[in-house]
CSV table of C-alpha atoms in Angstrom, one decimal:
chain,number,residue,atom,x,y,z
A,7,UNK,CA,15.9,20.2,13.9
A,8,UNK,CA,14.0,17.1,14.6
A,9,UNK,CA,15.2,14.1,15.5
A,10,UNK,CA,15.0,11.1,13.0
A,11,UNK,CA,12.2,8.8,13.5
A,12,UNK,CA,12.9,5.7,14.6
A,13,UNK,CA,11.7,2.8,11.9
A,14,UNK,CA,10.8,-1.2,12.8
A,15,UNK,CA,10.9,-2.7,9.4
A,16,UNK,CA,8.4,-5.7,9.5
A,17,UNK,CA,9.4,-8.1,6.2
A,18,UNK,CA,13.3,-6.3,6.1
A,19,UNK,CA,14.4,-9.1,3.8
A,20,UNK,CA,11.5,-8.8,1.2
A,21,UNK,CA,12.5,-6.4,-1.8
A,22,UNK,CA,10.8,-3.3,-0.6
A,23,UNK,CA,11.8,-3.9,2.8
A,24,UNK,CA,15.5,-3.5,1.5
A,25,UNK,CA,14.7,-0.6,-0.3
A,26,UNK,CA,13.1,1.3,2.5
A,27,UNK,CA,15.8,0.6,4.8
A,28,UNK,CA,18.1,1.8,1.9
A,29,UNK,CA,16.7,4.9,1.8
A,30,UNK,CA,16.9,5.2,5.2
A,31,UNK,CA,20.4,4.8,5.6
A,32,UNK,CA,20.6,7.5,2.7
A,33,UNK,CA,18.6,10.0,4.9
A,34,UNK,CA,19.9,9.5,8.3
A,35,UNK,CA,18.9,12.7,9.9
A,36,UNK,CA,15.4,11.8,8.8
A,37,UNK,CA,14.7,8.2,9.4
A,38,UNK,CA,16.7,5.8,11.6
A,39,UNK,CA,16.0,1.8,12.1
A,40,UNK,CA,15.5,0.4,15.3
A,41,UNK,CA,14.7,-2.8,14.4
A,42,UNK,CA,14.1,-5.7,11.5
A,43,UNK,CA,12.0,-8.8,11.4
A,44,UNK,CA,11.5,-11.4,9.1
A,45,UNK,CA,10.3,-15.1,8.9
A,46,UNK,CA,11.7,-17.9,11.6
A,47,UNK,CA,13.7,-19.8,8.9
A,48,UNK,CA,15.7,-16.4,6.8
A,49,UNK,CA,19.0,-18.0,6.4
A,50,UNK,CA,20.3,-14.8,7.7
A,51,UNK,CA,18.0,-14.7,10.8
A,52,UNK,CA,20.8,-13.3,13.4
A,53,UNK,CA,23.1,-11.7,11.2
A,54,UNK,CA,23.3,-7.3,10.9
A,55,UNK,CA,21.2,-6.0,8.5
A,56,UNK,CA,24.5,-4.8,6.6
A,57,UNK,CA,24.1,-8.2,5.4
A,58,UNK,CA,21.2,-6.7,3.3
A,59,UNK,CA,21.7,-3.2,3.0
A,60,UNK,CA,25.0,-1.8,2.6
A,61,UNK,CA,25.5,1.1,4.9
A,62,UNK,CA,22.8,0.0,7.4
A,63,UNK,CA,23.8,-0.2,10.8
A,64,UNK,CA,26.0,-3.3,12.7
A,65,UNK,CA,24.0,-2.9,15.7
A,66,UNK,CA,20.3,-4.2,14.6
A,67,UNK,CA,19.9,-7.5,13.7
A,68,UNK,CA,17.2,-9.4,11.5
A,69,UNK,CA,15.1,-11.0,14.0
A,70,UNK,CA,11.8,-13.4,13.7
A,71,UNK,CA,10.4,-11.3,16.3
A,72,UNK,CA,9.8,-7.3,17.2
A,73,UNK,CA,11.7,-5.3,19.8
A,74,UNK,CA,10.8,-6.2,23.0
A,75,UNK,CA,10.9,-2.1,23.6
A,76,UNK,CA,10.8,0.8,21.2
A,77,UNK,CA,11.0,4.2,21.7
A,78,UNK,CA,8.4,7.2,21.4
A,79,UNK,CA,7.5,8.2,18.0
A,80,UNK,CA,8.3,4.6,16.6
A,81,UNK,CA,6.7,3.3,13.5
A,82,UNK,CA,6.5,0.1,12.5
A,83,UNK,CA,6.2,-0.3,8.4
A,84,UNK,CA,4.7,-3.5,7.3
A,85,UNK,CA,5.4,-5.3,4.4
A,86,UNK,CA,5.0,-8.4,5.4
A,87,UNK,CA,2.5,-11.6,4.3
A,88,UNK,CA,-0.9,-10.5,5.2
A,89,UNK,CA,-1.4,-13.8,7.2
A,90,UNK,CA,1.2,-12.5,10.4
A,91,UNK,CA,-0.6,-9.1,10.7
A,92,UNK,CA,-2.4,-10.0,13.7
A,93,UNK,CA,0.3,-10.6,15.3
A,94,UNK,CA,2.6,-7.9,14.4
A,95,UNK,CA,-0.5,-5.6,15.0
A,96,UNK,CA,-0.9,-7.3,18.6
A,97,UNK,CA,2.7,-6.1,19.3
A,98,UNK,CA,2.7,-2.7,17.8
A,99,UNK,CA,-0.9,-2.2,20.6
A,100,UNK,CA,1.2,-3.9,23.2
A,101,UNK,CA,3.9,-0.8,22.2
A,102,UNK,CA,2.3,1.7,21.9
A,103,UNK,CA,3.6,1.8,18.1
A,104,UNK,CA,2.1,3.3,15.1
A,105,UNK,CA,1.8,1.0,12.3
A,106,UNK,CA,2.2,1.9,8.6
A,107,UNK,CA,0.7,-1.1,6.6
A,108,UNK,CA,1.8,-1.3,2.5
A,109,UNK,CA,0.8,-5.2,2.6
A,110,UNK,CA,-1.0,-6.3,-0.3
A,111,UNK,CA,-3.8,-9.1,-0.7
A,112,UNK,CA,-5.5,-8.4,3.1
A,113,UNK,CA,-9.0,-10.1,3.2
A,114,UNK,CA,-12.0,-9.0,5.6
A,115,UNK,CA,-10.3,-10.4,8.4
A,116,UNK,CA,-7.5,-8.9,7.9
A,117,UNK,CA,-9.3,-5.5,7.5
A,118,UNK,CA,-11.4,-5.9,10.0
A,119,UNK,CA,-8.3,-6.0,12.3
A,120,UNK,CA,-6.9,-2.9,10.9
A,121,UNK,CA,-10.1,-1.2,11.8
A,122,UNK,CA,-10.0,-2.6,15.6
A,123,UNK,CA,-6.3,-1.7,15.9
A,124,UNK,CA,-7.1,2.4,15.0
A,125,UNK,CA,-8.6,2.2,18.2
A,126,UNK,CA,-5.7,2.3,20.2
A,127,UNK,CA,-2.9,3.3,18.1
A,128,UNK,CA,-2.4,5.1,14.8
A,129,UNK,CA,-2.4,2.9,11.4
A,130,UNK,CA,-2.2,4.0,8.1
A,131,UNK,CA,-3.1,1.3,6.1
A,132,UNK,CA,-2.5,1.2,1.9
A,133,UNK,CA,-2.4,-0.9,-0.6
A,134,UNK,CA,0.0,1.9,-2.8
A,135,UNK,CA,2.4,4.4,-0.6
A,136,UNK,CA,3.5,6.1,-4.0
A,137,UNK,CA,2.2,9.8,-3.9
A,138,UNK,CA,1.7,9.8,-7.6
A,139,UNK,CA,-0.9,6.7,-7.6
A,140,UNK,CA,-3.0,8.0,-4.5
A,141,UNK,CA,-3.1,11.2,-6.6
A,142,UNK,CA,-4.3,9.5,-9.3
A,143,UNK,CA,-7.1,7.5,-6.5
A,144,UNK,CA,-8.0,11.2,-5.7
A,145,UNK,CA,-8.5,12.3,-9.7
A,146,UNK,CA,-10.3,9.3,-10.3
A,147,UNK,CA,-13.2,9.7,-7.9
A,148,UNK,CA,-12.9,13.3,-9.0
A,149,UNK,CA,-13.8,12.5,-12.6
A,150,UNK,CA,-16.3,9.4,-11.6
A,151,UNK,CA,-18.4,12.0,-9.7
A,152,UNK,CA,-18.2,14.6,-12.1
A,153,UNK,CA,-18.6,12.7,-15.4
A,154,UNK,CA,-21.8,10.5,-14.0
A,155,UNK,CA,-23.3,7.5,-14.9
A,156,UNK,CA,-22.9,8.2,-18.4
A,157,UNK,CA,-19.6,7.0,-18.5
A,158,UNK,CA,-18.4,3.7,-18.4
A,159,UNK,CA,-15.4,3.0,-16.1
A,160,UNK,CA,-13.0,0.3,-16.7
A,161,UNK,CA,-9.5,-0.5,-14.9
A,162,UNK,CA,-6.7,-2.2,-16.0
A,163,UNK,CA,-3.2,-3.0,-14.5
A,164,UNK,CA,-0.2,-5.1,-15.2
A,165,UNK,CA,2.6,-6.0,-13.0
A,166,UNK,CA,5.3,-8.6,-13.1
A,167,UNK,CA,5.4,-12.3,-13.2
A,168,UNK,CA,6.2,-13.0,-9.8
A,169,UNK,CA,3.1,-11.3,-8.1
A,170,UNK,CA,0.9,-13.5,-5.9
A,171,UNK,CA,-2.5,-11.5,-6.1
A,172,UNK,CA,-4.8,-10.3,-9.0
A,173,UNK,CA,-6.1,-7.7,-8.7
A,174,UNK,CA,-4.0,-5.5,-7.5
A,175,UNK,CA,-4.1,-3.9,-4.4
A,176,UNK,CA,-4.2,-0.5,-6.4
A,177,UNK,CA,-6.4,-1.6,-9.1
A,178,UNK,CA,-8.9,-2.8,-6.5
A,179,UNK,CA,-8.9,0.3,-4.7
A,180,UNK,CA,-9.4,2.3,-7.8
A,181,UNK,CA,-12.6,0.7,-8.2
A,182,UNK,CA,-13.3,1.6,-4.7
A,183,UNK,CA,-12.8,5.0,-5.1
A,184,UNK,CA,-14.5,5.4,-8.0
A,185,UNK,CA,-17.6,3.0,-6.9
A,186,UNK,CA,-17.8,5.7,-4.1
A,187,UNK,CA,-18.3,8.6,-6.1
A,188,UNK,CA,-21.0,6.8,-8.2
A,189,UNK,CA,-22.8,5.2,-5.2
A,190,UNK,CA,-22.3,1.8,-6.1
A,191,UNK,CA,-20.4,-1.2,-4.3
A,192,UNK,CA,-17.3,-3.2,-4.6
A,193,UNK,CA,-19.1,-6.7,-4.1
A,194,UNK,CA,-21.6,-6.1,-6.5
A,195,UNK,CA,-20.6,-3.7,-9.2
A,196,UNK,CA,-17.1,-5.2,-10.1
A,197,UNK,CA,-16.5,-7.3,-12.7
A,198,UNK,CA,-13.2,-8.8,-13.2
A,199,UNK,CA,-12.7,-9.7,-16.7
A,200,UNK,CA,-15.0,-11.1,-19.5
A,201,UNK,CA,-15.1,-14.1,-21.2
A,202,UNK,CA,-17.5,-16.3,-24.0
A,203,UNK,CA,-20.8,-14.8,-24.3
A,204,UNK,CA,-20.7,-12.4,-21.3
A,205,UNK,CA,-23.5,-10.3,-22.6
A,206,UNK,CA,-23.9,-6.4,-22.8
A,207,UNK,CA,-22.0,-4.6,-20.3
A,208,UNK,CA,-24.2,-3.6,-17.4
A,209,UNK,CA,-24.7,0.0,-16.8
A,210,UNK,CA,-22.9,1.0,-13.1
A,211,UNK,CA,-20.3,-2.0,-13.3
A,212,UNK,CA,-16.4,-1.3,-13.0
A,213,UNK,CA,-14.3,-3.8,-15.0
A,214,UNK,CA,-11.0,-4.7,-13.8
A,215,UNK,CA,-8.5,-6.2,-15.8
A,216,UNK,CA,-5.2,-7.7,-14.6
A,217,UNK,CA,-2.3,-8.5,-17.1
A,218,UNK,CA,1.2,-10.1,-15.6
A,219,UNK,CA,4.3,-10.4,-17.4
A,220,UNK,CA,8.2,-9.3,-17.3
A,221,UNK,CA,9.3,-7.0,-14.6
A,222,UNK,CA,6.7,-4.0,-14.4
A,223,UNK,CA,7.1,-2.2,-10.9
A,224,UNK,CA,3.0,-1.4,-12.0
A,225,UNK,CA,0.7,0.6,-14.0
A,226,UNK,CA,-2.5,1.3,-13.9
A,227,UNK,CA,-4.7,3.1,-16.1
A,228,UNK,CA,-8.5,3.8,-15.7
A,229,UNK,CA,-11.3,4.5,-18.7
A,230,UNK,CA,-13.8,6.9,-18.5
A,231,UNK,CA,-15.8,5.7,-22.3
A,232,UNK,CA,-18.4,7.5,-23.0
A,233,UNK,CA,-20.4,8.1,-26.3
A,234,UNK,CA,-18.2,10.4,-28.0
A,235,UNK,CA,-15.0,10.6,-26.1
A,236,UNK,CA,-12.6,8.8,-23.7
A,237,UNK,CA,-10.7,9.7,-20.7
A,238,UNK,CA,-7.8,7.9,-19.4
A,239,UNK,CA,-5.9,8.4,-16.0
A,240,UNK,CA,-2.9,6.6,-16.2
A,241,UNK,CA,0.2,6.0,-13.4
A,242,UNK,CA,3.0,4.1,-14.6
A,243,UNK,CA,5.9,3.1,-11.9
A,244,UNK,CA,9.3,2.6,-13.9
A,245,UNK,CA,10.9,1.8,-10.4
A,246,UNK,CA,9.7,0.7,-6.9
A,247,UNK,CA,11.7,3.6,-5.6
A,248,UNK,CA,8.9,5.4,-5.1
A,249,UNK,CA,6.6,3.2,-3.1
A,250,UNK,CA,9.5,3.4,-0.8
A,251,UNK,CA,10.0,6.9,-0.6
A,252,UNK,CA,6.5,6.8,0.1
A,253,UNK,CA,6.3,4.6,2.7
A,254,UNK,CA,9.0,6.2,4.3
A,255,UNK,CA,6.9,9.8,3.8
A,256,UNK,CA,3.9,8.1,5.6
A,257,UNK,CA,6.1,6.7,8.3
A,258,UNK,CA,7.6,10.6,9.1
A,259,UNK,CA,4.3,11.7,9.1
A,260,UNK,CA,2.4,9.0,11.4
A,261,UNK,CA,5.4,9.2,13.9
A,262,UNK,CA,3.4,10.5,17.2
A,263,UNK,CA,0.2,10.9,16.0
A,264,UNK,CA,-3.6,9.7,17.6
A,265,UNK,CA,-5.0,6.7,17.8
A,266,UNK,CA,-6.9,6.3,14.4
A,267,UNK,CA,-7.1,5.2,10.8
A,268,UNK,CA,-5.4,7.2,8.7
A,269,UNK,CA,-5.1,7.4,4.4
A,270,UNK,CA,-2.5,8.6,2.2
A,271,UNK,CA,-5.2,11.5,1.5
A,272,UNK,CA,-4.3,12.7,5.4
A,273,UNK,CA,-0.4,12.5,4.1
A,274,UNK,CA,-0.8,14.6,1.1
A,275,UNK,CA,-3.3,16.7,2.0
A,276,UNK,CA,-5.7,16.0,-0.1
């Protein structure tokens, strides 16, 4: 039997930071934490991380900052504000540490330092670590290639009140995916919402959609229309449980692996 991997939780106060160390602590022959940071000023910067997950262990702390050493195999899981990833990514290089990346709302930059980090250590960065929705990513550019340019695509996803970005991660990804398989591009073919006299809708172009409200953990539906039918791939989340059994999936998986970028796709084999 293998021994459990060791976890750094990057944004362990944050709700799915909690839940992933939960599920941690529920599978402790699997996964074990070795470490969990948060922002400067978390009223309870110092204190064991029993203080936010019952069960966890006395001996880690919540920290502002990583582990000045980690062990082999470590993976760090971010779920952090996509403004400290430099930094956290600078550390995990400086480590040696793979990196498992679920933050939401990255720009370019941040991207771009993603890409330069897969150079030297293994990332796997996603905007969704649930292994229903990167199914759904995988059916989507499925049908999109099959169905052609006959069919007009359309995305649209609704989360909760409190989310910062629009649209989200997933949603935009989608249309990635399915931009892909129908040679067009992200920048130019996506059109996020229509209002007043927005004219025919142009033939190639992905709408996206984004709808907030109450506490949807996120669905996500994409329309194929055509002249004559309709096809509809639809995930619906009824808890975040999932992203973090996901995540924690990933974080198994990446523990010891190459230098590279890595996908979900490489997780589940697609």
């Amino acid at each position: 039997m293998s021994a459990p991997v060791p976890i750094v939780m990057i944004g362990a106060a944050g709700r799915m930071g909690r839940m992933i160390m939960a599920e941690a602590v529920r599978q402790p022959e699997r996964w074990r934490i070795a470490g969990a940071v948060d922002h400067a000023d978390h009223p309870l910067l110092g204190q064991p991380i029993s203080e936010l997950v019952a069960g966890a262990p006395e001996s880690v702390t919540l920290t502002a900052a990583p582990p000045d050493q980690v062990e082999p195999g470590t993976v760090a899981i971010h779920f952090a504000l996509p403004e400290a990833l430099a930094e956290r990514l600078s550390w995990n290089i400086s480590m040696g540490c793979a990196a498992l990346i679920g933050t939401t709302g990255m720009g370019p930059e941040q991207l771009r330092q993603v890409k330069a980090a897969a150079e030297q250590i293994a990332v796997l960065a996603t905007p969704n670590t649930s292994a229903g929705v990167n199914i759904v990513f995988w059916l989507a550019r499925e049908a999109a290639r099959l169905l052609g340019p006959d069919y007009d695509i359309e995305i649209v996803e609704m989360h909760h009140h409190h989310k910062q970005d629009a649209p989200s991660g997933t949603a935009r990804r989608l249309a990635e995916v399915v931009l892909e398989a129908t040679g067009g591009e992200y920048e130019r073919d996506s059109r996020h919402g229509r209002q007043g006299q927005a004219g025919a809708r142009r033939r190639g172009e992905v709408g996206i959609h984004a709808l907030r409200g109450g506490d949807v953990a996120g669905d996500h539906t994409v329309v194929f229309a055509g002249n004559g039918d309709r096809i509809e791939l639809t995930h619906r989340a009824s808890s975040r449980q999932i992203f973090a059994n996901g995540a924690l999936l990933a974080a198994e998986w990446l523990s010891g692996r190459r230098p590279g970028q890595y996908t979900m796709k490489d997780v589940l084999g697609l």
